[in-house]
Amino acid sequence: MSTEVKVPTLGESVSEATIGQWLKQPGEAVAADEPIASLETDKVAIDVMAPHDGVMGEQIAAEGDTVTVGALIATIEEGSGSAPAPKKEAAAKSDAPAPAPAPAPAPAASSDDAPGGAAVLSPAVRRAVLEYGIDPSTIKGTGKDGRITKDDVIAAAKNKSASPAPAASAVAAAPAAGRNEERVKMTRLRQTIAKRLKSAQDNAALLTTFNDVDMSAVIEAREKYKDVFAKKHGIKLGFMSFFAKASVLALKDIPAVNAQIDGEEIVYHDYIDISIAVSAPNGLVVPVVRDCDKLGFAGIEKAIADFGKKAKEGTLTMEDMKGGTFTISNGGVFGGLMSTPIINPPQSAVLGLHRIEDRPVVRNGEIVIKPMMYIALSYDHRLIDGREAVTALKTIKEAIEDPTRLLIDL
């Protein structure tokens, strides 16, 4: 008796996905709630779980196929993996007598037996394993409960490349003369990013205003309180929480910057949910820190740290990225000096942060060296006037240069 495995509900407004990778092959033993396939959606990777113990049966869909919610993609057979499931495709290609059955595959190891937690690899780690061609059983995990992280895979790949290879292998791996090209199909996430960014340019009247910020006060505050803050809250005090709270002041003063256009109507929000752009292994994602106007510095820092970890491990969910009324993107972590960020539809504005560098500025008639940062606010000019955009960015600048404003809501 077989059990059908269908594409699960993927989230609000998400109706289809791509088979990113089959984690179990026909004939292999599977345990209840064990991942058997990884689906790539417009926003995140989702694992398909086995409904019960048994043997992986026929795979109806192949890797790279687009499937819809509720579609049949595989079957789970009864048994313990003692006999491989027949491969329908192979049988159709040949009329020759079937070869003797192969030895039964060993039962799947439990997460406790698998070296480095190989049985519980996250989607991001599985992609890295395939990309670098590393056997996960040879990697010692440094994550929680000994699980393998993406950094562990990259480190193993570096060690592998540093090891001297046999001469014959070196000859075989030598590239052919001339210039080569490689064509790789865009992931569903990358396709969605491309469509949304192009849509923002086509539909919104984008404009960007700039300012620069003296970071001296924030740097001094962090240096003074970082140890006490970390001891009390168990999290580091970063720059992002200062900019999030400064943005809250600006969005309260200029509600249009926190609003959006819906058809012929303007939707104003009485809450502030800030999307924080995070670099993930397969593209940029924007998880949402909700109710930033009600959170303290520690709450914001903890939320950002949690999202950063989940993005790295490929475990962000649809709920993590749903909604958002304003976005902050920090290109400074990659060394960017200045940029014109693109809004995240249907939002109407995005704040771009950049690198901090010492620059000469004039203070009280004298030239002094200060740690300066360029900040940019891109906005939809259909909804936000230039005066409003400049005022909002100026409010953020003043709050960062005088953090006391954050405490007295000024």
Short mmCIF file of C-alpha atoms in Angstrom, two decimals:
data_model
loop_
_atom_site.label_atom_id
_atom_site.label_comp_id
_atom_site.label_asym_id
_atom_site.label_seq_id
_atom_site.Cartn_x
_atom_site.Cartn_y
_atom_site.Cartn_z
CA MET A 1 0.00 0.00 0.00
CA SER A 2 1.34 3.43 -0.90
CA THR A 3 0.66 6.90 0.48
CA GLU A 4 0.57 9.94 -1.76
CA VAL A 5 2.87 12.87 -1.00
CA LYS A 6 1.48 16.19 -2.19
CA VAL A 7 2.77 19.77 -2.24
CA PRO A 8 1.78 21.34 1.10
CA THR A 9 0.22 24.76 1.57
CA LEU A 10 3.01 27.23 0.85
CA GLY A 11 1.64 30.40 2.40
CA GLU A 12 -0.65 33.26 1.58
CA SER A 13 -0.69 34.21 -2.14
CA VAL A 14 1.89 31.48 -2.97
CA SER A 15 0.41 28.83 -5.26
CA GLU A 16 3.41 27.11 -6.84
CA ALA A 17 7.01 26.11 -6.19
CA THR A 18 9.96 24.41 -7.83
CA ILE A 19 11.39 21.03 -6.84
CA GLY A 20 14.79 22.19 -5.66
CA GLN A 21 16.22 18.85 -4.54
CA TRP A 22 15.10 15.32 -3.75
CA LEU A 23 16.59 14.43 -0.36
CA LYS A 24 15.52 10.78 -0.57
CA GLN A 25 15.78 8.43 -3.54
CA PRO A 26 13.44 5.54 -4.47
CA GLY A 27 14.08 2.54 -2.26
CA GLU A 28 15.59 4.46 0.64
CA ALA A 29 14.06 4.14 4.09
CA VAL A 30 12.29 7.20 5.42
CA ALA A 31 11.05 8.12 8.88
CA ALA A 32 7.89 9.99 9.77
CA ASP A 33 8.37 13.79 9.53
CA GLU A 34 11.77 13.35 7.84
CA PRO A 35 12.48 15.79 4.94
CA ILE A 36 12.24 13.99 1.60
CA ALA A 37 12.29 16.99 -0.76
CA SER A 38 13.12 20.69 -0.75
CA LEU A 39 10.79 23.13 -2.52
CA GLU A 40 11.86 26.59 -3.66
CA THR A 41 9.14 29.22 -3.55
CA ASP A 42 9.16 32.91 -4.41
CA LYS A 43 10.43 33.71 -0.92
CA VAL A 44 11.83 30.73 0.97
CA ALA A 45 12.83 27.07 0.75
CA ILE A 46 10.34 24.64 2.28
CA ASP A 47 10.91 21.00 3.18
CA VAL A 48 8.33 18.33 2.31
CA MET A 49 8.07 15.81 5.14
CA ALA A 50 7.36 12.08 4.97
CA PRO A 51 3.86 11.36 6.33
CA HIS A 52 4.96 8.14 8.05
CA ASP A 53 7.73 5.53 8.25
CA GLY A 54 8.30 3.54 5.09
CA VAL A 55 10.23 3.43 1.84
CA MET A 56 10.61 6.19 -0.71
CA GLY A 57 8.53 5.21 -3.71
CA GLU A 58 8.07 6.80 -7.12
CA GLN A 59 9.08 10.41 -7.68
CA ILE A 60 6.36 11.90 -9.87
CA ALA A 61 8.11 15.26 -10.34
CA ALA A 62 11.77 15.81 -11.17
CA GLU A 63 14.18 18.37 -9.76
CA GLY A 64 13.55 21.72 -11.47
CA ASP A 65 9.88 20.99 -12.18
CA THR A 66 7.27 23.60 -11.23
CA VAL A 67 4.51 22.16 -9.04
CA THR A 68 1.34 23.63 -7.60
CA VAL A 69 -0.16 23.36 -4.11
CA GLY A 70 -1.86 19.97 -3.70
CA ALA A 71 -0.06 18.37 -6.67
CA LEU A 72 1.09 14.76 -6.30
CA ILE A 73 4.91 14.61 -6.33
CA ALA A 74 5.81 11.21 -4.82
CA THR A 75 4.64 8.13 -2.97
CA ILE A 76 5.73 6.46 0.25
CA GLU A 77 5.53 2.65 0.28
CA GLU A 78 5.16 0.36 3.25
CA GLY A 79 8.28 -1.44 4.40
CA SER A 80 11.70 -0.72 5.82
CA GLY A 81 13.82 -0.18 2.73
CA SER A 82 14.47 -3.87 2.10
CA ALA A 83 13.77 -3.58 -1.64
CA PRO A 84 14.33 -0.56 -3.89
CA ALA A 85 11.21 0.86 -5.49
CA PRO A 86 11.06 0.16 -9.25
CA LYS A 87 12.16 3.03 -11.47
CA LYS A 88 9.34 3.47 -13.93
CA GLU A 89 11.42 5.55 -16.34
CA ALA A 90 14.23 3.01 -16.57
CA ALA A 91 11.81 0.14 -17.24
CA ALA A 92 10.24 2.01 -20.13
CA LYS A 93 13.59 2.53 -21.85
CA SER A 94 14.62 -1.12 -22.06
CA ASP A 95 12.95 -4.47 -22.81
CA ALA A 96 15.96 -6.46 -21.62
CA PRO A 97 15.55 -8.80 -18.65
CA ALA A 98 15.85 -7.01 -15.37
CA PRO A 99 19.19 -7.49 -13.57
CA ALA A 100 19.40 -9.21 -10.23
CA PRO A 101 18.09 -7.05 -7.40
CA ALA A 102 20.71 -4.89 -5.73
CA PRO A 103 21.51 -5.38 -2.05
CA ALA A 104 19.06 -3.64 0.22
CA PRO A 105 20.16 -0.16 1.24
CA ALA A 106 21.01 0.35 4.86
CA PRO A 107 18.31 2.01 6.98
CA ALA A 108 18.66 5.77 7.21
CA ALA A 109 20.74 6.87 10.17
CA SER A 110 19.07 8.85 12.88
CA SER A 111 20.17 12.37 13.68
CA ASP A 112 21.97 11.01 16.72
CA ASP A 113 24.02 8.56 14.63
CA ALA A 114 24.78 10.79 11.67
CA PRO A 115 28.21 12.46 11.82
CA GLY A 116 27.85 16.19 12.43
CA GLY A 117 24.08 15.97 12.34
CA ALA A 118 24.06 15.11 8.62
CA ALA A 119 20.50 13.77 8.85
CA VAL A 120 19.17 17.20 9.76
CA LEU A 121 20.85 19.43 7.19
CA SER A 122 19.10 22.73 6.55
CA PRO A 123 18.23 23.66 2.94
CA ALA A 124 21.12 26.16 2.82
CA VAL A 125 23.60 23.52 4.04
CA ARG A 126 22.29 20.95 1.55
CA ARG A 127 22.78 23.42 -1.29
CA ALA A 128 26.33 24.15 -0.12
CA VAL A 129 27.12 20.42 0.12
CA LEU A 130 26.00 19.92 -3.48
CA GLU A 131 27.76 23.06 -4.70
CA TYR A 132 31.12 22.17 -3.17
CA GLY A 133 30.84 18.40 -3.67
CA ILE A 134 31.52 17.61 -0.02
CA ASP A 135 30.45 14.41 1.75
CA PRO A 136 28.55 15.65 4.85
CA SER A 137 29.52 12.53 6.80
CA THR A 138 33.14 13.77 6.74
CA ILE A 139 32.29 17.16 8.28
CA LYS A 140 32.31 17.84 11.99
CA GLY A 141 29.45 20.20 12.75
CA THR A 142 29.96 23.26 14.95
CA GLY A 143 26.30 24.25 15.16
CA LYS A 144 23.76 23.50 17.86
CA ASP A 145 23.73 19.80 18.86
CA GLY A 146 26.64 19.21 16.50
CA ARG A 147 24.70 20.20 13.38
CA ILE A 148 26.57 21.19 10.24
CA THR A 149 26.46 24.86 9.25
CA LYS A 150 27.17 26.42 5.88
CA ASP A 151 30.49 27.74 7.26
CA ASP A 152 31.47 24.15 8.15
CA VAL A 153 30.88 23.11 4.52
CA ILE A 154 32.88 26.05 3.16
CA ALA A 155 35.75 25.30 5.56
CA ALA A 156 35.73 21.65 4.50
CA ALA A 157 35.79 22.69 0.84
CA LYS A 158 38.81 24.96 1.45
CA ASN A 159 40.66 22.14 3.22
CA LYS A 160 39.82 19.81 0.36
CA SER A 161 41.13 22.22 -2.27
CA ALA A 162 44.29 22.81 -0.22
CA SER A 163 45.08 19.08 -0.17
CA PRO A 164 47.50 17.95 -2.93
CA ALA A 165 45.66 16.00 -5.62
CA PRO A 166 47.16 13.07 -7.56
CA ALA A 167 48.86 14.01 -10.81
CA ALA A 168 46.35 12.03 -12.88
CA SER A 169 43.48 13.94 -11.30
CA ALA A 170 45.17 17.24 -11.99
CA VAL A 171 45.51 16.36 -15.67
CA ALA A 172 41.88 15.26 -15.89
CA ALA A 173 40.69 18.48 -14.26
CA ALA A 174 42.66 20.76 -16.56
CA PRO A 175 40.27 23.09 -18.39
CA ALA A 176 40.05 22.99 -22.14
CA ALA A 177 41.75 25.74 -24.09
CA GLY A 178 39.68 28.81 -24.81
CA ARG A 179 36.95 30.64 -22.92
CA ASN A 180 34.11 28.74 -21.30
CA GLU A 181 30.56 29.66 -20.35
CA GLU A 182 28.16 28.12 -17.89
CA ARG A 183 24.38 28.49 -17.98
CA VAL A 184 22.55 28.06 -14.69
CA LYS A 185 18.78 28.34 -14.37
CA MET A 186 17.69 31.17 -12.11
CA THR A 187 16.17 30.04 -8.84
CA ARG A 188 12.55 30.90 -8.22
CA LEU A 189 13.65 33.35 -5.51
CA ARG A 190 16.05 35.13 -7.88
CA GLN A 191 13.35 35.33 -10.57
CA THR A 192 10.95 36.87 -8.05
CA ILE A 193 13.55 39.39 -6.87
CA ALA A 194 14.14 40.41 -10.50
CA LYS A 195 10.41 40.81 -11.22
CA ARG A 196 9.68 42.79 -8.05
CA LEU A 197 12.59 45.18 -8.51
CA LYS A 198 11.70 45.78 -12.16
CA SER A 199 8.05 46.23 -11.18
CA ALA A 200 9.07 48.87 -8.63
CA GLN A 201 10.91 50.80 -11.32
CA ASP A 202 8.05 50.49 -13.81
CA ASN A 203 5.16 51.36 -11.48
CA ALA A 204 6.56 53.79 -8.90
CA ALA A 205 7.89 57.31 -9.42
CA LEU A 206 11.22 56.63 -7.73
CA LEU A 207 13.34 59.44 -6.35
CA THR A 208 16.22 59.42 -3.84
CA THR A 209 17.31 62.08 -1.38
CA PHE A 210 20.65 61.99 0.46
CA ASN A 211 22.18 63.26 3.66
CA ASP A 212 25.25 62.51 5.73
CA VAL A 213 25.39 61.61 9.40
CA ASP A 214 28.04 62.15 12.05
CA MET A 215 28.20 58.76 13.80
CA SER A 216 30.32 60.01 16.74
CA ALA A 217 27.51 59.98 19.32
CA VAL A 218 26.23 56.50 18.42
CA ILE A 219 29.75 55.06 18.35
CA GLU A 220 30.46 56.61 21.75
CA ALA A 221 27.19 55.27 23.20
CA ARG A 222 27.89 51.76 21.90
CA GLU A 223 31.41 51.78 23.27
CA LYS A 224 30.21 53.01 26.66
CA TYR A 225 27.30 50.61 27.12
CA LYS A 226 28.08 47.58 24.95
CA ASP A 227 29.34 45.37 27.78
CA VAL A 228 26.49 46.23 30.17
CA PHE A 229 23.96 45.85 27.36
CA ALA A 230 25.27 42.43 26.33
CA LYS A 231 25.37 41.24 29.94
CA LYS A 232 21.80 42.31 30.63
CA HIS A 233 20.14 41.35 27.36
CA GLY A 234 22.38 38.58 26.01
CA ILE A 235 22.76 40.33 22.65
CA LYS A 236 25.24 42.80 21.15
CA LEU A 237 24.25 46.44 20.72
CA GLY A 238 24.49 47.22 17.01
CA PHE A 239 23.92 50.22 14.77
CA MET A 240 20.73 48.85 13.22
CA SER A 241 18.64 49.30 16.37
CA PHE A 242 19.59 53.00 16.49
CA PHE A 243 18.51 53.49 12.87
CA ALA A 244 15.32 51.49 13.42
CA LYS A 245 14.32 53.67 16.39
CA ALA A 246 15.32 56.82 14.50
CA SER A 247 13.15 55.66 11.59
CA VAL A 248 10.24 55.19 13.99
CA LEU A 249 10.46 58.88 14.93
CA ALA A 250 10.51 59.90 11.26
CA LEU A 251 7.61 57.63 10.30
CA LYS A 252 5.48 58.96 13.16
CA ASP A 253 6.16 62.53 12.10
CA ILE A 254 5.64 61.85 8.37
CA PRO A 255 2.90 59.16 8.10
CA ALA A 256 3.07 59.13 4.27
CA VAL A 257 6.51 57.52 4.44
CA ASN A 258 4.93 54.62 6.33
CA ALA A 259 1.95 54.37 3.95
CA GLN A 260 1.29 52.66 0.62
CA ILE A 261 -0.81 53.11 -2.50
CA ASP A 262 -3.57 50.56 -3.16
CA GLY A 263 -5.30 51.32 -6.44
CA GLU A 264 -6.74 54.80 -6.07
CA GLU A 265 -6.48 54.77 -2.28
CA ILE A 266 -3.72 55.58 0.20
CA VAL A 267 -3.38 53.11 3.08
CA TYR A 268 -1.99 54.65 6.29
CA HIS A 269 -0.71 52.31 9.00
CA ASP A 270 -0.93 52.99 12.73
CA TYR A 271 1.83 50.44 13.30
CA ILE A 272 5.45 50.32 12.16
CA ASP A 273 6.77 47.02 10.82
CA ILE A 274 10.29 47.47 9.46
CA SER A 275 11.66 45.08 6.86
CA ILE A 276 15.39 44.52 7.37
CA ALA A 277 17.24 43.51 4.20
CA VAL A 278 19.37 40.42 4.89
CA SER A 279 21.77 38.67 2.53
CA ALA A 280 20.91 34.95 2.29
CA PRO A 281 22.79 32.19 0.39
CA ASN A 282 20.31 32.29 -2.51
CA GLY A 283 19.52 36.02 -2.63
CA LEU A 284 18.39 39.07 -0.71
CA VAL A 285 15.48 38.55 1.69
CA VAL A 286 13.62 41.07 3.85
CA PRO A 287 12.26 39.59 7.10
CA VAL A 288 10.04 41.92 9.10
CA VAL A 289 10.64 43.23 12.63
CA ARG A 290 7.08 43.90 13.75
CA ASP A 291 5.90 46.73 16.01
CA CYS A 292 9.25 48.51 16.08
CA ASP A 293 7.50 51.47 17.67
CA LYS A 294 6.75 49.27 20.70
CA LEU A 295 10.07 47.42 20.91
CA GLY A 296 13.16 48.54 22.80
CA PHE A 297 16.72 48.37 21.50
CA ALA A 298 17.20 44.84 22.86
CA GLY A 299 14.02 43.55 21.25
CA ILE A 300 15.04 44.92 17.86
CA GLU A 301 18.59 43.57 18.11
CA LYS A 302 17.34 40.10 19.11
CA ALA A 303 14.87 40.00 16.23
CA ILE A 304 17.54 41.04 13.71
CA ALA A 305 20.05 38.50 15.06
CA ASP A 306 17.45 35.73 14.88
CA PHE A 307 16.56 36.61 11.29
CA GLY A 308 20.23 36.75 10.32
CA LYS A 309 20.81 33.26 11.70
CA LYS A 310 17.70 31.85 10.01
CA ALA A 311 18.65 33.46 6.69
CA LYS A 312 22.11 31.90 6.88
CA GLU A 313 20.64 28.47 7.62
CA GLY A 314 17.88 28.82 5.04
CA THR A 315 15.09 28.42 7.62
CA LEU A 316 13.19 31.70 7.16
CA THR A 317 9.44 31.18 6.85
CA MET A 318 6.73 32.94 4.88
CA GLU A 319 5.45 34.51 8.08
CA ASP A 320 8.90 36.02 8.75
CA MET A 321 8.72 38.06 5.54
CA LYS A 322 5.01 38.81 5.36
CA GLY A 323 4.02 42.48 5.39
CA GLY A 324 6.32 45.35 6.33
CA THR A 325 5.62 49.08 6.05
CA PHE A 326 9.17 50.44 5.62
CA THR A 327 12.56 48.92 4.74
CA ILE A 328 16.14 49.48 5.93
CA SER A 329 18.97 48.17 3.74
CA ASN A 330 22.56 48.27 4.94
CA GLY A 331 24.96 48.23 2.01
CA GLY A 332 27.69 49.50 4.30
CA VAL A 333 28.45 45.99 5.55
CA PHE A 334 29.77 45.24 2.05
CA GLY A 335 31.74 48.51 1.84
CA GLY A 336 29.26 50.56 -0.17
CA LEU A 337 29.86 54.32 0.05
CA MET A 338 26.59 55.49 -1.53
CA SER A 339 23.64 53.95 -3.37
CA THR A 340 20.07 54.56 -4.50
CA PRO A 341 18.09 51.68 -2.94
CA ILE A 342 14.89 50.48 -4.63
CA ILE A 343 11.66 50.38 -2.64
CA ASN A 344 10.16 47.06 -1.60
CA PRO A 345 6.60 47.04 -3.10
CA PRO A 346 3.97 47.78 -1.96
CA GLN A 347 5.96 49.92 0.50
CA SER A 348 6.65 53.54 -0.45
CA ALA A 349 10.12 54.17 1.01
CA VAL A 350 13.42 52.50 1.87
CA LEU A 351 16.35 53.79 3.93
CA GLY A 352 19.83 52.93 2.65
CA LEU A 353 22.78 52.82 5.07
CA HIS A 354 26.41 52.87 3.95
CA ARG A 355 29.92 52.46 5.28
CA ILE A 356 31.34 54.67 8.03
CA GLU A 357 34.57 56.43 7.19
CA ASP A 358 36.59 59.27 8.68
CA ARG A 359 36.11 62.46 6.68
CA PRO A 360 37.02 66.13 7.22
CA VAL A 361 34.03 68.26 8.23
CA VAL A 362 33.63 71.79 9.52
CA ARG A 363 32.61 72.20 13.18
CA ASN A 364 32.51 75.64 14.80
CA GLY A 365 34.60 77.12 12.00
CA GLU A 366 37.31 74.45 12.25
CA ILE A 367 38.07 71.44 10.07
CA VAL A 368 37.92 68.24 12.14
CA ILE A 369 37.88 64.52 11.34
CA LYS A 370 34.59 62.74 12.09
CA PRO A 371 33.21 59.24 11.40
CA MET A 372 30.65 60.00 8.71
CA MET A 373 28.02 57.92 6.89
CA TYR A 374 25.98 58.76 3.82
CA ILE A 375 22.31 57.81 4.18
CA ALA A 376 19.75 57.68 1.36
CA LEU A 377 15.96 57.61 1.30
CA SER A 378 14.38 56.32 -1.90
CA TYR A 379 10.65 56.98 -2.09
CA ASP A 380 7.59 56.81 -4.33
CA HIS A 381 7.04 60.40 -5.45
CA ARG A 382 3.41 59.59 -6.31
CA LEU A 383 2.67 59.48 -2.58
CA ILE A 384 5.57 61.24 -0.83
CA ASP A 385 6.47 64.83 -1.67
CA GLY A 386 10.07 65.99 -1.70
CA ARG A 387 9.53 68.11 1.42
CA GLU A 388 8.24 65.09 3.32
CA ALA A 389 11.10 62.85 2.19
CA VAL A 390 13.78 65.40 3.06
CA THR A 391 12.15 66.08 6.45
CA ALA A 392 11.98 62.36 7.27
CA LEU A 393 15.64 61.82 6.39
CA LYS A 394 16.63 64.92 8.37
CA THR A 395 14.74 63.56 11.40
CA ILE A 396 16.71 60.31 11.16
CA LYS A 397 19.98 62.24 10.86
CA GLU A 398 19.24 64.39 13.92
CA ALA A 399 18.24 61.38 16.04
CA ILE A 400 21.46 59.53 15.18
CA GLU A 401 23.64 62.57 15.85
CA ASP A 402 21.84 63.19 19.17
CA PRO A 403 20.52 59.80 20.46
CA THR A 404 18.88 61.55 23.44
CA ARG A 405 16.08 62.40 21.00
CA LEU A 406 15.27 58.68 20.87
CA LEU A 407 14.60 58.64 24.60
CA ILE A 408 12.38 61.73 24.75
CA ASP A 409 10.58 61.08 21.42
CA LEU A 410 11.76 64.33 19.84
#
